[in-house]
Amino acid sequence: MKKRIILTLLLIMVAFIFVPFIPVLSFTETHTDSPIPHYLSIKKEKNFQIIFTHTIHKTDVIENYRVFNNKEILLLSMEYSDVAIGMPSYAEEGQTLLYEDGKYTLSYDRSVLPHFTLFIGNVEDQLFLQYQQKKYDLKEGLEKGKSYLFEVKKLSLLEVMKGANLNEQ
């Protein structure tokens, strides 16, 4: 009987270490054999933003997202002030473009992404992830000149211990 209890407790501890259960916003370098997971734990708040300075216009672009079904990313809208190079000047099907107070807001009816790749440019323009009223400088937490797969996923306790928590910047 004691052996069964000990074995059961041991199995529970092993599962606790190796089974993914911690929801995170994850950045995984794409061109390496053994990437270090960079992550930010997801709390109850499901909305987040990526804020960057457009390299040509030198104006801020704010992309608004929501964690969807605890594994996908819902692109809600994009806000910007210039429609020249690289920024849409009209809405396509499933989109709405509004112009108010010198800002364009491109909203998406339903743009669900399983993941996307984010390139950390080797320029001095800003790049932030904003979550729960806090900004995380991605150019400090991630390596410039590298591409990262951004996704919502669950990490095991072991992966969390091996990874780099963006909250500890």
PDB file of C-alpha atoms in Angstrom:
ATOM      1  CA  MET A   1       0.000   0.000   0.000  1.00  0.00           C
ATOM      2  CA  LYS A   2       2.808   2.439   0.894  1.00  0.00           C
ATOM      3  CA  LYS A   3       4.599   1.609  -2.347  1.00  0.00           C
ATOM      4  CA  ARG A   4       1.481   2.494  -4.339  1.00  0.00           C
ATOM      5  CA  ILE A   5       1.124   5.812  -2.564  1.00  0.00           C
ATOM      6  CA  ILE A   6       4.794   6.642  -3.073  1.00  0.00           C
ATOM      7  CA  LEU A   7       4.634   5.590  -6.734  1.00  0.00           C
ATOM      8  CA  THR A   8       1.491   7.676  -7.273  1.00  0.00           C
ATOM      9  CA  LEU A   9       3.069  10.730  -5.648  1.00  0.00           C
ATOM     10  CA  LEU A  10       6.224  10.234  -7.701  1.00  0.00           C
ATOM     11  CA  LEU A  11       4.198  10.033 -10.932  1.00  0.00           C
ATOM     12  CA  ILE A  12       2.286  13.190  -9.993  1.00  0.00           C
ATOM     13  CA  MET A  13       5.565  15.048  -9.328  1.00  0.00           C
ATOM     14  CA  VAL A  14       7.060  13.884 -12.635  1.00  0.00           C
ATOM     15  CA  ALA A  15       3.909  14.923 -14.504  1.00  0.00           C
ATOM     16  CA  PHE A  16       3.979  18.300 -12.752  1.00  0.00           C
ATOM     17  CA  ILE A  17       7.516  18.867 -14.046  1.00  0.00           C
ATOM     18  CA  PHE A  18       7.109  17.608 -17.634  1.00  0.00           C
ATOM     19  CA  VAL A  19       3.463  18.211 -18.624  1.00  0.00           C
ATOM     20  CA  PRO A  20       2.795  21.659 -20.157  1.00  0.00           C
ATOM     21  CA  PHE A  21       0.185  23.550 -18.129  1.00  0.00           C
ATOM     22  CA  ILE A  22       1.453  27.156 -17.798  1.00  0.00           C
ATOM     23  CA  PRO A  23      -0.137  29.422 -20.478  1.00  0.00           C
ATOM     24  CA  VAL A  24       2.323  31.898 -22.009  1.00  0.00           C
ATOM     25  CA  LEU A  25       2.966  34.307 -24.845  1.00  0.00           C
ATOM     26  CA  SER A  26       5.996  32.589 -26.350  1.00  0.00           C
ATOM     27  CA  PHE A  27       8.890  33.793 -28.503  1.00  0.00           C
ATOM     28  CA  THR A  28      10.996  30.984 -30.015  1.00  0.00           C
ATOM     29  CA  GLU A  29      14.008  31.775 -32.191  1.00  0.00           C
ATOM     30  CA  THR A  30      13.403  30.224 -35.590  1.00  0.00           C
ATOM     31  CA  HIS A  31      16.914  29.591 -36.960  1.00  0.00           C
ATOM     32  CA  THR A  32      18.617  27.605 -34.232  1.00  0.00           C
ATOM     33  CA  ASP A  33      18.733  23.955 -33.247  1.00  0.00           C
ATOM     34  CA  SER A  34      18.200  24.524 -29.530  1.00  0.00           C
ATOM     35  CA  PRO A  35      16.228  27.724 -28.909  1.00  0.00           C
ATOM     36  CA  ILE A  36      15.753  29.146 -25.440  1.00  0.00           C
ATOM     37  CA  PRO A  37      12.065  29.840 -24.866  1.00  0.00           C
ATOM     38  CA  HIS A  38      11.351  33.482 -24.099  1.00  0.00           C
ATOM     39  CA  TYR A  39       7.923  33.885 -22.571  1.00  0.00           C
ATOM     40  CA  LEU A  40       5.478  36.006 -20.648  1.00  0.00           C
ATOM     41  CA  SER A  41       2.927  34.211 -18.478  1.00  0.00           C
ATOM     42  CA  ILE A  42      -0.694  34.876 -19.363  1.00  0.00           C
ATOM     43  CA  LYS A  43      -2.964  35.899 -16.527  1.00  0.00           C
ATOM     44  CA  LYS A  44      -6.709  36.580 -16.761  1.00  0.00           C
ATOM     45  CA  GLU A  45      -6.211  39.519 -19.127  1.00  0.00           C
ATOM     46  CA  LYS A  46      -6.448  38.273 -22.721  1.00  0.00           C
ATOM     47  CA  ASN A  47      -5.615  41.487 -24.636  1.00  0.00           C
ATOM     48  CA  PHE A  48      -2.114  42.615 -25.532  1.00  0.00           C
ATOM     49  CA  GLN A  49      -0.416  44.991 -27.946  1.00  0.00           C
ATOM     50  CA  ILE A  50       2.707  45.077 -30.040  1.00  0.00           C
ATOM     51  CA  ILE A  51       3.928  48.648 -30.400  1.00  0.00           C
ATOM     52  CA  PHE A  52       6.700  49.576 -32.805  1.00  0.00           C
ATOM     53  CA  THR A  53       8.143  52.576 -34.582  1.00  0.00           C
ATOM     54  CA  HIS A  54       7.771  52.270 -38.343  1.00  0.00           C
ATOM     55  CA  THR A  55      11.325  52.355 -39.713  1.00  0.00           C
ATOM     56  CA  ILE A  56      10.475  54.682 -42.613  1.00  0.00           C
ATOM     57  CA  HIS A  57       7.703  56.916 -41.240  1.00  0.00           C
ATOM     58  CA  LYS A  58       9.219  57.103 -37.737  1.00  0.00           C
ATOM     59  CA  THR A  59       5.729  57.034 -36.259  1.00  0.00           C
ATOM     60  CA  ASP A  60       4.224  54.532 -33.829  1.00  0.00           C
ATOM     61  CA  VAL A  61       2.165  51.572 -35.017  1.00  0.00           C
ATOM     62  CA  ILE A  62       0.011  49.805 -32.450  1.00  0.00           C
ATOM     63  CA  GLU A  63      -1.245  46.308 -33.182  1.00  0.00           C
ATOM     64  CA  ASN A  64      -4.031  45.094 -30.869  1.00  0.00           C
ATOM     65  CA  TYR A  65      -4.442  41.373 -30.215  1.00  0.00           C
ATOM     66  CA  ARG A  66      -6.435  39.018 -27.988  1.00  0.00           C
ATOM     67  CA  VAL A  67      -5.616  35.489 -26.868  1.00  0.00           C
ATOM     68  CA  PHE A  68      -8.323  33.375 -28.482  1.00  0.00           C
ATOM     69  CA  ASN A  69      -9.386  29.921 -27.275  1.00  0.00           C
ATOM     70  CA  ASN A  70      -6.231  29.860 -25.101  1.00  0.00           C
ATOM     71  CA  LYS A  71      -4.085  28.847 -28.086  1.00  0.00           C
ATOM     72  CA  GLU A  72      -4.676  31.198 -31.003  1.00  0.00           C
ATOM     73  CA  ILE A  73      -4.166  34.894 -31.590  1.00  0.00           C
ATOM     74  CA  LEU A  74      -6.968  37.169 -32.709  1.00  0.00           C
ATOM     75  CA  LEU A  75      -5.761  40.298 -34.531  1.00  0.00           C
ATOM     76  CA  LEU A  76      -8.225  43.017 -33.507  1.00  0.00           C
ATOM     77  CA  SER A  77      -6.877  46.212 -35.055  1.00  0.00           C
ATOM     78  CA  MET A  78      -3.875  48.225 -36.126  1.00  0.00           C
ATOM     79  CA  GLU A  79      -3.443  51.951 -35.415  1.00  0.00           C
ATOM     80  CA  TYR A  80      -1.073  54.200 -37.377  1.00  0.00           C
ATOM     81  CA  SER A  81      -0.740  57.782 -38.604  1.00  0.00           C
ATOM     82  CA  ASP A  82       0.706  57.461 -42.127  1.00  0.00           C
ATOM     83  CA  VAL A  83      -0.549  55.390 -45.068  1.00  0.00           C
ATOM     84  CA  ALA A  84       2.563  55.612 -47.186  1.00  0.00           C
ATOM     85  CA  ILE A  85       5.023  52.734 -47.565  1.00  0.00           C
ATOM     86  CA  GLY A  86       3.862  49.518 -45.919  1.00  0.00           C
ATOM     87  CA  MET A  87       0.667  50.783 -44.290  1.00  0.00           C
ATOM     88  CA  PRO A  88      -2.794  50.131 -45.807  1.00  0.00           C
ATOM     89  CA  SER A  89      -4.779  53.096 -47.113  1.00  0.00           C
ATOM     90  CA  TYR A  90      -7.994  51.142 -47.679  1.00  0.00           C
ATOM     91  CA  ALA A  91      -9.915  48.290 -46.084  1.00  0.00           C
ATOM     92  CA  GLU A  92     -10.205  44.909 -47.728  1.00  0.00           C
ATOM     93  CA  GLU A  93     -13.026  42.407 -47.254  1.00  0.00           C
ATOM     94  CA  GLY A  94     -13.505  41.671 -43.540  1.00  0.00           C
ATOM     95  CA  GLN A  95     -11.793  44.923 -42.525  1.00  0.00           C
ATOM     96  CA  THR A  96     -12.886  48.440 -41.576  1.00  0.00           C
ATOM     97  CA  LEU A  97     -10.665  51.511 -41.897  1.00  0.00           C
ATOM     98  CA  LEU A  98     -11.468  54.645 -39.873  1.00  0.00           C
ATOM     99  CA  TYR A  99      -9.618  57.961 -39.818  1.00  0.00           C
ATOM    100  CA  GLU A 100     -10.063  60.115 -36.707  1.00  0.00           C
ATOM    101  CA  ASP A 101      -7.880  62.756 -35.061  1.00  0.00           C
ATOM    102  CA  GLY A 102      -4.960  62.112 -37.426  1.00  0.00           C
ATOM    103  CA  LYS A 103      -4.936  58.346 -36.801  1.00  0.00           C
ATOM    104  CA  TYR A 104      -5.982  55.440 -38.981  1.00  0.00           C
ATOM    105  CA  THR A 105      -7.510  52.390 -37.314  1.00  0.00           C
ATOM    106  CA  LEU A 106      -7.741  49.252 -39.405  1.00  0.00           C
ATOM    107  CA  SER A 107     -10.078  46.781 -37.655  1.00  0.00           C
ATOM    108  CA  TYR A 108     -10.447  43.121 -38.551  1.00  0.00           C
ATOM    109  CA  ASP A 109     -13.760  41.273 -38.400  1.00  0.00           C
ATOM    110  CA  ARG A 110     -12.146  37.918 -37.667  1.00  0.00           C
ATOM    111  CA  SER A 111      -8.442  37.458 -38.215  1.00  0.00           C
ATOM    112  CA  VAL A 112      -7.372  34.370 -36.256  1.00  0.00           C
ATOM    113  CA  LEU A 113      -3.690  33.460 -36.347  1.00  0.00           C
ATOM    114  CA  PRO A 114      -2.177  30.260 -34.958  1.00  0.00           C
ATOM    115  CA  HIS A 115       1.164  32.109 -34.747  1.00  0.00           C
ATOM    116  CA  PHE A 116       3.312  34.648 -36.585  1.00  0.00           C
ATOM    117  CA  THR A 117       6.991  35.406 -37.068  1.00  0.00           C
ATOM    118  CA  LEU A 118       8.435  38.569 -35.553  1.00  0.00           C
ATOM    119  CA  PHE A 119      11.780  39.912 -36.775  1.00  0.00           C
ATOM    120  CA  ILE A 120      13.763  41.900 -34.214  1.00  0.00           C
ATOM    121  CA  GLY A 121      15.407  44.510 -36.418  1.00  0.00           C
ATOM    122  CA  ASN A 122      18.943  45.675 -35.894  1.00  0.00           C
ATOM    123  CA  VAL A 123      17.817  49.302 -35.812  1.00  0.00           C
ATOM    124  CA  GLU A 124      17.295  51.577 -32.838  1.00  0.00           C
ATOM    125  CA  ASP A 125      13.534  52.025 -33.315  1.00  0.00           C
ATOM    126  CA  GLN A 126      11.292  50.845 -30.482  1.00  0.00           C
ATOM    127  CA  LEU A 127       9.546  47.482 -30.277  1.00  0.00           C
ATOM    128  CA  PHE A 128       7.391  46.704 -27.244  1.00  0.00           C
ATOM    129  CA  LEU A 129       4.941  44.081 -26.090  1.00  0.00           C
ATOM    130  CA  GLN A 130       2.356  45.665 -23.805  1.00  0.00           C
ATOM    131  CA  TYR A 131       0.423  43.391 -21.489  1.00  0.00           C
ATOM    132  CA  GLN A 132      -1.501  44.232 -18.311  1.00  0.00           C
ATOM    133  CA  GLN A 133      -0.513  47.917 -18.451  1.00  0.00           C
ATOM    134  CA  LYS A 134       3.190  47.052 -18.599  1.00  0.00           C
ATOM    135  CA  LYS A 135       5.555  47.479 -21.548  1.00  0.00           C
ATOM    136  CA  TYR A 136       8.239  44.886 -22.263  1.00  0.00           C
ATOM    137  CA  ASP A 137      11.103  46.066 -24.469  1.00  0.00           C
ATOM    138  CA  LEU A 138      11.522  43.218 -26.947  1.00  0.00           C
ATOM    139  CA  LYS A 139      14.808  44.651 -28.203  1.00  0.00           C
ATOM    140  CA  GLU A 140      16.275  44.098 -24.735  1.00  0.00           C
ATOM    141  CA  GLY A 141      14.675  40.726 -24.048  1.00  0.00           C
ATOM    142  CA  LEU A 142      15.301  39.219 -27.488  1.00  0.00           C
ATOM    143  CA  GLU A 143      18.353  39.265 -29.745  1.00  0.00           C
ATOM    144  CA  LYS A 144      18.469  41.870 -32.531  1.00  0.00           C
ATOM    145  CA  GLY A 145      18.761  40.518 -36.047  1.00  0.00           C
ATOM    146  CA  LYS A 146      16.898  37.296 -35.187  1.00  0.00           C
ATOM    147  CA  SER A 147      13.440  35.990 -36.105  1.00  0.00           C
ATOM    148  CA  TYR A 148      11.097  34.598 -33.470  1.00  0.00           C
ATOM    149  CA  LEU A 149       7.986  32.481 -33.770  1.00  0.00           C
ATOM    150  CA  PHE A 150       5.341  34.177 -31.626  1.00  0.00           C
ATOM    151  CA  GLU A 151       2.560  31.947 -30.340  1.00  0.00           C
ATOM    152  CA  VAL A 152       0.276  31.252 -27.425  1.00  0.00           C
ATOM    153  CA  LYS A 153       1.114  27.927 -25.851  1.00  0.00           C
ATOM    154  CA  LYS A 154       1.591  26.078 -22.585  1.00  0.00           C
ATOM    155  CA  LEU A 155       4.980  25.364 -21.064  1.00  0.00           C
ATOM    156  CA  SER A 156       5.950  22.705 -18.568  1.00  0.00           C
ATOM    157  CA  LEU A 157       7.625  23.634 -15.306  1.00  0.00           C
ATOM    158  CA  LEU A 158      10.924  22.359 -16.745  1.00  0.00           C
ATOM    159  CA  GLU A 159      10.566  24.577 -19.849  1.00  0.00           C
ATOM    160  CA  VAL A 160       9.797  27.580 -17.637  1.00  0.00           C
ATOM    161  CA  MET A 161      12.935  26.935 -15.593  1.00  0.00           C
ATOM    162  CA  LYS A 162      15.077  26.635 -18.765  1.00  0.00           C
ATOM    163  CA  GLY A 163      13.514  29.666 -20.450  1.00  0.00           C
ATOM    164  CA  ALA A 164      13.841  33.408 -20.166  1.00  0.00           C
ATOM    165  CA  ASN A 165      10.914  35.148 -18.480  1.00  0.00           C
ATOM    166  CA  LEU A 166      10.344  38.548 -20.103  1.00  0.00           C
ATOM    167  CA  ASN A 167       8.791  39.702 -16.828  1.00  0.00           C
ATOM    168  CA  GLU A 168      12.250  39.541 -15.248  1.00  0.00           C
ATOM    169  CA  GLN A 169      13.773  42.162 -17.574  1.00  0.00           C
TER     170      GLN A 169
END
